[in-house]
């Protein structure tokens, strides 16, 4: 059923006539959002950093997929971080405003009020707006229900323009809400500083965030279990990769809000394509399946885990040789995780092991000079870095400045992936034929603690023997 051309079908016909009478009130009894108190602390940090200035953080809105259908709404991660807004409750076009007041700020969320039946000012939206109307997309909270759930003052989005009218120095998280961008003249330096501040505020996760990441990773692990149980069936299908993808995605929707990123289900040589998301190939007995996937929890925190599995249940000798080298590299990377270590240490440790291993195999890529680092020398086979911060975004904190992230040091509360890989392209003439078309990545998620690191994804086996035993137990 489609509502076309402004929803003529549902609108006028429904608003007039007996349709309007005989409906009960539908007050929602909402529990407080569990992360709300933590989000309040983060808002205090924003307030302290920008005294006397207005700060505007939009959630973003719906994005058109095609014609009159949108993608599922996913609020901007900075907005989520500062509100603890959850999954399906999030309302498009919401905007968080920090208004300078006294020595701090008053913080208000501007959002869409409910559009109930019953003749109020928003009844037309109820029937007539297929993107936001309750008749079409379901009940959303009233303003006071939102305020109670999130512990924030809430006003109608219609009042935003007036609220931004007072002449105060204003920083905006730009590119998310065209109306807000148009209302406030850009101040490029100040706006860019806001981006990096909001990103850096997310670097150290608090206890609630670590727990949410643990839950997201736990559900991700369950998705990998599901996939192993479906491997035999996948080998019987022309597009077995799609069956793998669908199996994981079902778990993500069941246990969380959805996916943290599009599932990578890469069998055979597809594993050599870092972001193979077409997933339209077969899954053949004897090949490896590289599955890189993450469940996004209802709180929007995501897991990001990769296992490379022998479809038959047993690695061939050459597959195991590659796997064992990646495993050793990942183990060296993991051993380098501790507070105070340089962020780059775990990557360097993993690359040293890869370089020694490939040297021992006699693989000597062109271009070696005395000063070439292992990670540059073997980039042809390793392709990318060995990890990244993880949180509300899979590649979290991307706006942080170098000195706080890539060139900085690890600290307790950082959550990151360690995911070295080796990828021998099927057409790479620099490697022996037996290696061509083999791609292996092993990826786990870690939280840095006061004295080391804890693996959040330890529910999955890592070593080749353990992987084989685990697969045998599930099939
Ligand atoms: N899944 C994307 C990544 O591992 O970075
Ligand atoms: Mn990753
Ligand atoms: Mn990944």
PDB file of C-alpha atoms in Angstrom, residues 56-257:
ATOM      1  CA  UNK A  56      23.401  23.393  18.400  1.00  0.00           C
ATOM      2  CA  UNK A  57      23.479  19.631  17.771  1.00  0.00           C
ATOM      3  CA  UNK A  58      20.824  18.324  15.349  1.00  0.00           C
ATOM      4  CA  UNK A  59      19.782  14.686  15.118  1.00  0.00           C
ATOM      5  CA  UNK A  60      19.406  14.871  11.347  1.00  0.00           C
ATOM      6  CA  UNK A  61      16.285  13.777   9.534  1.00  0.00           C
ATOM      7  CA  UNK A  62      14.912  11.138   7.244  1.00  0.00           C
ATOM      8  CA  UNK A  63      16.897  10.342   4.111  1.00  0.00           C
ATOM      9  CA  UNK A  64      15.051   9.448   0.933  1.00  0.00           C
ATOM     10  CA  UNK A  65      15.790   5.992  -0.393  1.00  0.00           C
ATOM     11  CA  UNK A  66      13.740   6.421  -3.548  1.00  0.00           C
ATOM     12  CA  UNK A  67      10.576   8.248  -4.517  1.00  0.00           C
ATOM     13  CA  UNK A  68       8.339   8.283  -1.419  1.00  0.00           C
ATOM     14  CA  UNK A  69      10.246   5.807   0.756  1.00  0.00           C
ATOM     15  CA  UNK A  70      12.941   6.691   3.280  1.00  0.00           C
ATOM     16  CA  UNK A  71      15.721   4.758   4.923  1.00  0.00           C
ATOM     17  CA  UNK A  72      15.087   3.842   8.548  1.00  0.00           C
ATOM     18  CA  UNK A  73      15.927   6.877  10.673  1.00  0.00           C
ATOM     19  CA  UNK A  74      19.252   6.820  12.510  1.00  0.00           C
ATOM     20  CA  UNK A  75      20.108   9.948  14.536  1.00  0.00           C
ATOM     21  CA  UNK A  76      23.594  11.449  14.401  1.00  0.00           C
ATOM     22  CA  UNK A  77      25.904   9.822  16.937  1.00  0.00           C
ATOM     23  CA  UNK A  78      26.802  13.127  18.620  1.00  0.00           C
ATOM     24  CA  UNK A  79      23.095  13.727  19.244  1.00  0.00           C
ATOM     25  CA  UNK A  80      22.693  10.214  20.655  1.00  0.00           C
ATOM     26  CA  UNK A  81      25.727  10.675  22.884  1.00  0.00           C
ATOM     27  CA  UNK A  82      24.259  13.818  24.439  1.00  0.00           C
ATOM     28  CA  UNK A  83      20.680  12.558  24.833  1.00  0.00           C
ATOM     29  CA  UNK A  84      20.873   8.745  25.252  1.00  0.00           C
ATOM     30  CA  UNK A  85      18.046   8.594  22.733  1.00  0.00           C
ATOM     31  CA  UNK A  86      17.185   4.991  21.883  1.00  0.00           C
ATOM     32  CA  UNK A  87      16.391   2.924  18.802  1.00  0.00           C
ATOM     33  CA  UNK A  88      12.887   3.256  17.486  1.00  0.00           C
ATOM     34  CA  UNK A  89      12.010   6.124  19.849  1.00  0.00           C
ATOM     35  CA  UNK A  90      14.318   8.554  18.055  1.00  0.00           C
ATOM     36  CA  UNK A  91      12.428  11.331  16.264  1.00  0.00           C
ATOM     37  CA  UNK A  92      13.698  12.816  12.991  1.00  0.00           C
ATOM     38  CA  UNK A  93      14.501  16.537  12.888  1.00  0.00           C
ATOM     39  CA  UNK A  94      15.148  16.862  16.613  1.00  0.00           C
ATOM     40  CA  UNK A  95      17.712  19.458  17.668  1.00  0.00           C
ATOM     41  CA  UNK A  96      19.574  19.847  20.949  1.00  0.00           C
ATOM     42  CA  UNK A  97      20.297  23.470  21.888  1.00  0.00           C
ATOM     43  CA  UNK A  98      22.639  24.617  24.658  1.00  0.00           C
ATOM     44  CA  UNK A  99      21.595  28.176  25.442  1.00  0.00           C
ATOM     45  CA  UNK A 100      24.054  30.200  27.553  1.00  0.00           C
ATOM     46  CA  UNK A 101      22.465  31.078  30.856  1.00  0.00           C
ATOM     47  CA  UNK A 102      24.272  32.452  33.877  1.00  0.00           C
ATOM     48  CA  UNK A 103      27.582  30.590  34.206  1.00  0.00           C
ATOM     49  CA  UNK A 104      26.313  27.560  32.306  1.00  0.00           C
ATOM     50  CA  UNK A 105      23.623  26.633  29.820  1.00  0.00           C
ATOM     51  CA  UNK A 106      20.004  25.628  29.742  1.00  0.00           C
ATOM     52  CA  UNK A 107      19.633  22.649  27.433  1.00  0.00           C
ATOM     53  CA  UNK A 108      16.501  22.073  25.390  1.00  0.00           C
ATOM     54  CA  UNK A 109      15.584  19.429  22.876  1.00  0.00           C
ATOM     55  CA  UNK A 110      13.398  20.736  20.087  1.00  0.00           C
ATOM     56  CA  UNK A 111      11.451  17.897  18.534  1.00  0.00           C
ATOM     57  CA  UNK A 112       8.217  16.916  16.849  1.00  0.00           C
ATOM     58  CA  UNK A 113       5.304  16.800  19.235  1.00  0.00           C
ATOM     59  CA  UNK A 114       2.884  13.946  18.994  1.00  0.00           C
ATOM     60  CA  UNK A 115       0.248  14.360  16.275  1.00  0.00           C
ATOM     61  CA  UNK A 116      -2.771  12.707  17.821  1.00  0.00           C
ATOM     62  CA  UNK A 117      -6.280  12.290  16.529  1.00  0.00           C
ATOM     63  CA  UNK A 118      -8.933  14.401  18.117  1.00  0.00           C
ATOM     64  CA  UNK A 119      -8.940  17.708  16.335  1.00  0.00           C
ATOM     65  CA  UNK A 120      -5.792  19.274  17.727  1.00  0.00           C
ATOM     66  CA  UNK A 121      -3.415  21.375  15.638  1.00  0.00           C
ATOM     67  CA  UNK A 122      -1.462  18.321  14.517  1.00  0.00           C
ATOM     68  CA  UNK A 123      -4.351  16.130  13.501  1.00  0.00           C
ATOM     69  CA  UNK A 124      -3.684  16.804   9.826  1.00  0.00           C
ATOM     70  CA  UNK A 125      -0.246  15.293  10.276  1.00  0.00           C
ATOM     71  CA  UNK A 126      -1.738  12.254  11.973  1.00  0.00           C
ATOM     72  CA  UNK A 127      -3.654  11.292   8.827  1.00  0.00           C
ATOM     73  CA  UNK A 128      -1.919  13.175   6.088  1.00  0.00           C
ATOM     74  CA  UNK A 129       1.851  12.907   6.591  1.00  0.00           C
ATOM     75  CA  UNK A 130       3.100   9.514   5.501  1.00  0.00           C
ATOM     76  CA  UNK A 131       6.636  10.234   6.793  1.00  0.00           C
ATOM     77  CA  UNK A 132       5.741  11.409  10.284  1.00  0.00           C
ATOM     78  CA  UNK A 133       1.997  10.870  10.871  1.00  0.00           C
ATOM     79  CA  UNK A 134       0.988   8.403  13.553  1.00  0.00           C
ATOM     80  CA  UNK A 135      -1.589   6.839  11.235  1.00  0.00           C
ATOM     81  CA  UNK A 136       1.276   5.861   8.901  1.00  0.00           C
ATOM     82  CA  UNK A 137       4.354   5.206  10.994  1.00  0.00           C
ATOM     83  CA  UNK A 138       3.075   4.675  14.535  1.00  0.00           C
ATOM     84  CA  UNK A 139       2.799   6.474  17.839  1.00  0.00           C
ATOM     85  CA  UNK A 140       5.592   8.781  18.944  1.00  0.00           C
ATOM     86  CA  UNK A 141       6.040  10.353  22.320  1.00  0.00           C
ATOM     87  CA  UNK A 142       4.417  13.570  23.432  1.00  0.00           C
ATOM     88  CA  UNK A 143       6.799  16.348  24.382  1.00  0.00           C
ATOM     89  CA  UNK A 144       6.343  15.632  28.076  1.00  0.00           C
ATOM     90  CA  UNK A 145       6.816  11.903  27.546  1.00  0.00           C
ATOM     91  CA  UNK A 146      10.115  12.672  25.809  1.00  0.00           C
ATOM     92  CA  UNK A 147      11.124  15.003  28.596  1.00  0.00           C
ATOM     93  CA  UNK A 148      10.346  12.396  31.264  1.00  0.00           C
ATOM     94  CA  UNK A 149      12.174   9.634  29.383  1.00  0.00           C
ATOM     95  CA  UNK A 150      15.359  11.574  28.667  1.00  0.00           C
ATOM     96  CA  UNK A 151      15.418  14.005  31.570  1.00  0.00           C
ATOM     97  CA  UNK A 152      15.729  17.011  29.252  1.00  0.00           C
ATOM     98  CA  UNK A 153      13.567  20.074  28.767  1.00  0.00           C
ATOM     99  CA  UNK A 154      11.667  19.559  25.519  1.00  0.00           C
ATOM    100  CA  UNK A 155       9.915  22.016  23.237  1.00  0.00           C
ATOM    101  CA  UNK A 156       8.226  21.780  19.844  1.00  0.00           C
ATOM    102  CA  UNK A 157      10.443  21.959  16.801  1.00  0.00           C
ATOM    103  CA  UNK A 158       8.259  24.805  15.512  1.00  0.00           C
ATOM    104  CA  UNK A 159       9.741  27.015  18.226  1.00  0.00           C
ATOM    105  CA  UNK A 160      13.327  26.423  17.149  1.00  0.00           C
ATOM    106  CA  UNK A 161      13.611  29.305  14.717  1.00  0.00           C
ATOM    107  CA  UNK A 162      12.600  31.805  17.341  1.00  0.00           C
ATOM    108  CA  UNK A 163      14.923  30.213  19.888  1.00  0.00           C
ATOM    109  CA  UNK A 164      17.878  30.616  17.535  1.00  0.00           C
ATOM    110  CA  UNK A 165      16.932  34.216  16.756  1.00  0.00           C
ATOM    111  CA  UNK A 166      18.662  35.865  19.703  1.00  0.00           C
ATOM    112  CA  UNK A 167      22.052  37.118  18.696  1.00  0.00           C
ATOM    113  CA  UNK A 168      24.529  34.914  20.558  1.00  0.00           C
ATOM    114  CA  UNK A 169      27.805  33.399  19.294  1.00  0.00           C
ATOM    115  CA  UNK A 170      26.642  30.045  18.015  1.00  0.00           C
ATOM    116  CA  UNK A 171      28.369  26.826  17.033  1.00  0.00           C
ATOM    117  CA  UNK A 172      26.483  24.306  14.913  1.00  0.00           C
ATOM    118  CA  UNK A 173      27.127  20.672  14.071  1.00  0.00           C
ATOM    119  CA  UNK A 174      26.608  21.276  10.368  1.00  0.00           C
ATOM    120  CA  UNK A 175      25.462  19.093   7.520  1.00  0.00           C
ATOM    121  CA  UNK A 176      22.714  17.333   9.452  1.00  0.00           C
ATOM    122  CA  UNK A 177      19.817  19.768   9.310  1.00  0.00           C
ATOM    123  CA  UNK A 178      19.546  22.100   6.317  1.00  0.00           C
ATOM    124  CA  UNK A 179      17.046  24.357   8.073  1.00  0.00           C
ATOM    125  CA  UNK A 180      19.341  24.873  11.049  1.00  0.00           C
ATOM    126  CA  UNK A 181      22.351  25.400   8.753  1.00  0.00           C
ATOM    127  CA  UNK A 182      20.431  28.118   6.917  1.00  0.00           C
ATOM    128  CA  UNK A 183      19.312  29.838  10.108  1.00  0.00           C
ATOM    129  CA  UNK A 184      22.783  30.220  11.601  1.00  0.00           C
ATOM    130  CA  UNK A 185      25.649  31.709   9.575  1.00  0.00           C
ATOM    131  CA  UNK A 186      28.632  29.367   9.586  1.00  0.00           C
ATOM    132  CA  UNK A 187      31.754  30.184  11.590  1.00  0.00           C
ATOM    133  CA  UNK A 188      34.065  27.596  10.002  1.00  0.00           C
ATOM    134  CA  UNK A 189      36.792  27.550  12.650  1.00  0.00           C
ATOM    135  CA  UNK A 190      34.373  27.462  15.567  1.00  0.00           C
ATOM    136  CA  UNK A 191      32.135  24.856  13.942  1.00  0.00           C
ATOM    137  CA  UNK A 192      35.128  22.632  13.148  1.00  0.00           C
ATOM    138  CA  UNK A 193      36.275  22.925  16.757  1.00  0.00           C
ATOM    139  CA  UNK A 194      32.837  21.733  17.866  1.00  0.00           C
ATOM    140  CA  UNK A 195      33.132  18.668  15.608  1.00  0.00           C
ATOM    141  CA  UNK A 196      36.466  17.649  17.080  1.00  0.00           C
ATOM    142  CA  UNK A 197      35.322  18.367  20.639  1.00  0.00           C
ATOM    143  CA  UNK A 198      32.186  16.226  20.274  1.00  0.00           C
ATOM    144  CA  UNK A 199      34.235  13.428  18.715  1.00  0.00           C
ATOM    145  CA  UNK A 200      36.882  13.562  21.425  1.00  0.00           C
ATOM    146  CA  UNK A 201      34.191  13.575  24.118  1.00  0.00           C
ATOM    147  CA  UNK A 202      33.310  10.098  22.866  1.00  0.00           C
ATOM    148  CA  UNK A 203      36.837   8.674  23.081  1.00  0.00           C
ATOM    149  CA  UNK A 204      36.680   7.493  26.698  1.00  0.00           C
ATOM    150  CA  UNK A 205      33.585   5.409  27.264  1.00  0.00           C
ATOM    151  CA  UNK A 206      31.819   5.549  30.633  1.00  0.00           C
ATOM    152  CA  UNK A 207      30.609   2.436  32.448  1.00  0.00           C
ATOM    153  CA  UNK A 208      27.200   2.561  30.834  1.00  0.00           C
ATOM    154  CA  UNK A 209      28.690   2.789  27.350  1.00  0.00           C
ATOM    155  CA  UNK A 210      31.044  -0.116  28.018  1.00  0.00           C
ATOM    156  CA  UNK A 211      28.073  -2.185  29.170  1.00  0.00           C
ATOM    157  CA  UNK A 212      26.119  -1.273  26.018  1.00  0.00           C
ATOM    158  CA  UNK A 213      29.106  -2.154  23.849  1.00  0.00           C
ATOM    159  CA  UNK A 214      29.363  -5.449  25.707  1.00  0.00           C
ATOM    160  CA  UNK A 215      25.713  -6.151  24.942  1.00  0.00           C
ATOM    161  CA  UNK A 216      26.133  -5.200  21.276  1.00  0.00           C
ATOM    162  CA  UNK A 217      29.174  -7.451  20.946  1.00  0.00           C
ATOM    163  CA  UNK A 218      27.385 -10.265  22.791  1.00  0.00           C
ATOM    164  CA  UNK A 219      24.572 -10.138  20.272  1.00  0.00           C
ATOM    165  CA  UNK A 220      27.128  -9.972  17.466  1.00  0.00           C
ATOM    166  CA  UNK A 221      28.692 -13.175  18.800  1.00  0.00           C
ATOM    167  CA  UNK A 222      25.252 -14.808  18.773  1.00  0.00           C
ATOM    168  CA  UNK A 223      24.932 -13.817  15.111  1.00  0.00           C
ATOM    169  CA  UNK A 224      28.188 -15.636  14.303  1.00  0.00           C
ATOM    170  CA  UNK A 225      26.836 -18.737  16.025  1.00  0.00           C
ATOM    171  CA  UNK A 226      23.698 -18.491  13.903  1.00  0.00           C
ATOM    172  CA  UNK A 227      25.773 -18.246  10.740  1.00  0.00           C
ATOM    173  CA  UNK A 228      27.811 -21.376  11.459  1.00  0.00           C
ATOM    174  CA  UNK A 229      24.545 -23.262  11.898  1.00  0.00           C
ATOM    175  CA  UNK A 230      23.450 -22.128   8.423  1.00  0.00           C
ATOM    176  CA  UNK A 231      26.724 -22.737   6.563  1.00  0.00           C
ATOM    177  CA  UNK A 232      25.738 -26.101   5.104  1.00  0.00           C
ATOM    178  CA  UNK A 233      22.532 -24.664   3.736  1.00  0.00           C
ATOM    179  CA  UNK A 234      24.410 -21.689   2.285  1.00  0.00           C
ATOM    180  CA  UNK A 235      26.626 -24.014   0.227  1.00  0.00           C
ATOM    181  CA  UNK A 236      23.524 -25.280  -1.568  1.00  0.00           C
ATOM    182  CA  UNK A 237      22.427 -21.845  -2.769  1.00  0.00           C
ATOM    183  CA  UNK A 238      23.602 -19.882  -5.798  1.00  0.00           C
ATOM    184  CA  UNK A 239      23.904 -16.773  -3.633  1.00  0.00           C
ATOM    185  CA  UNK A 240      24.974 -18.397  -0.404  1.00  0.00           C
ATOM    186  CA  UNK A 241      26.627 -15.167   0.769  1.00  0.00           C
ATOM    187  CA  UNK A 242      23.181 -13.581   0.884  1.00  0.00           C
ATOM    188  CA  UNK A 243      21.942 -16.386   3.137  1.00  0.00           C
ATOM    189  CA  UNK A 244      24.848 -15.703   5.476  1.00  0.00           C
ATOM    190  CA  UNK A 245      24.108 -11.989   5.410  1.00  0.00           C
ATOM    191  CA  UNK A 246      20.403 -12.545   6.073  1.00  0.00           C
ATOM    192  CA  UNK A 247      21.112 -14.936   8.915  1.00  0.00           C
ATOM    193  CA  UNK A 248      23.309 -12.399  10.685  1.00  0.00           C
ATOM    194  CA  UNK A 249      20.961  -9.532   9.945  1.00  0.00           C
ATOM    195  CA  UNK A 250      17.994 -11.391  11.445  1.00  0.00           C
ATOM    196  CA  UNK A 251      19.916 -11.677  14.710  1.00  0.00           C
ATOM    197  CA  UNK A 252      20.757  -7.971  14.552  1.00  0.00           C
ATOM    198  CA  UNK A 253      17.132  -6.967  14.197  1.00  0.00           C
ATOM    199  CA  UNK A 254      15.982  -9.445  16.802  1.00  0.00           C
ATOM    200  CA  UNK A 255      18.511  -8.552  19.470  1.00  0.00           C
ATOM    201  CA  UNK A 256      19.310  -4.937  18.669  1.00  0.00           C
ATOM    202  CA  UNK A 257      18.317  -1.951  16.612  1.00  0.00           C
TER     203      UNK A 257
END
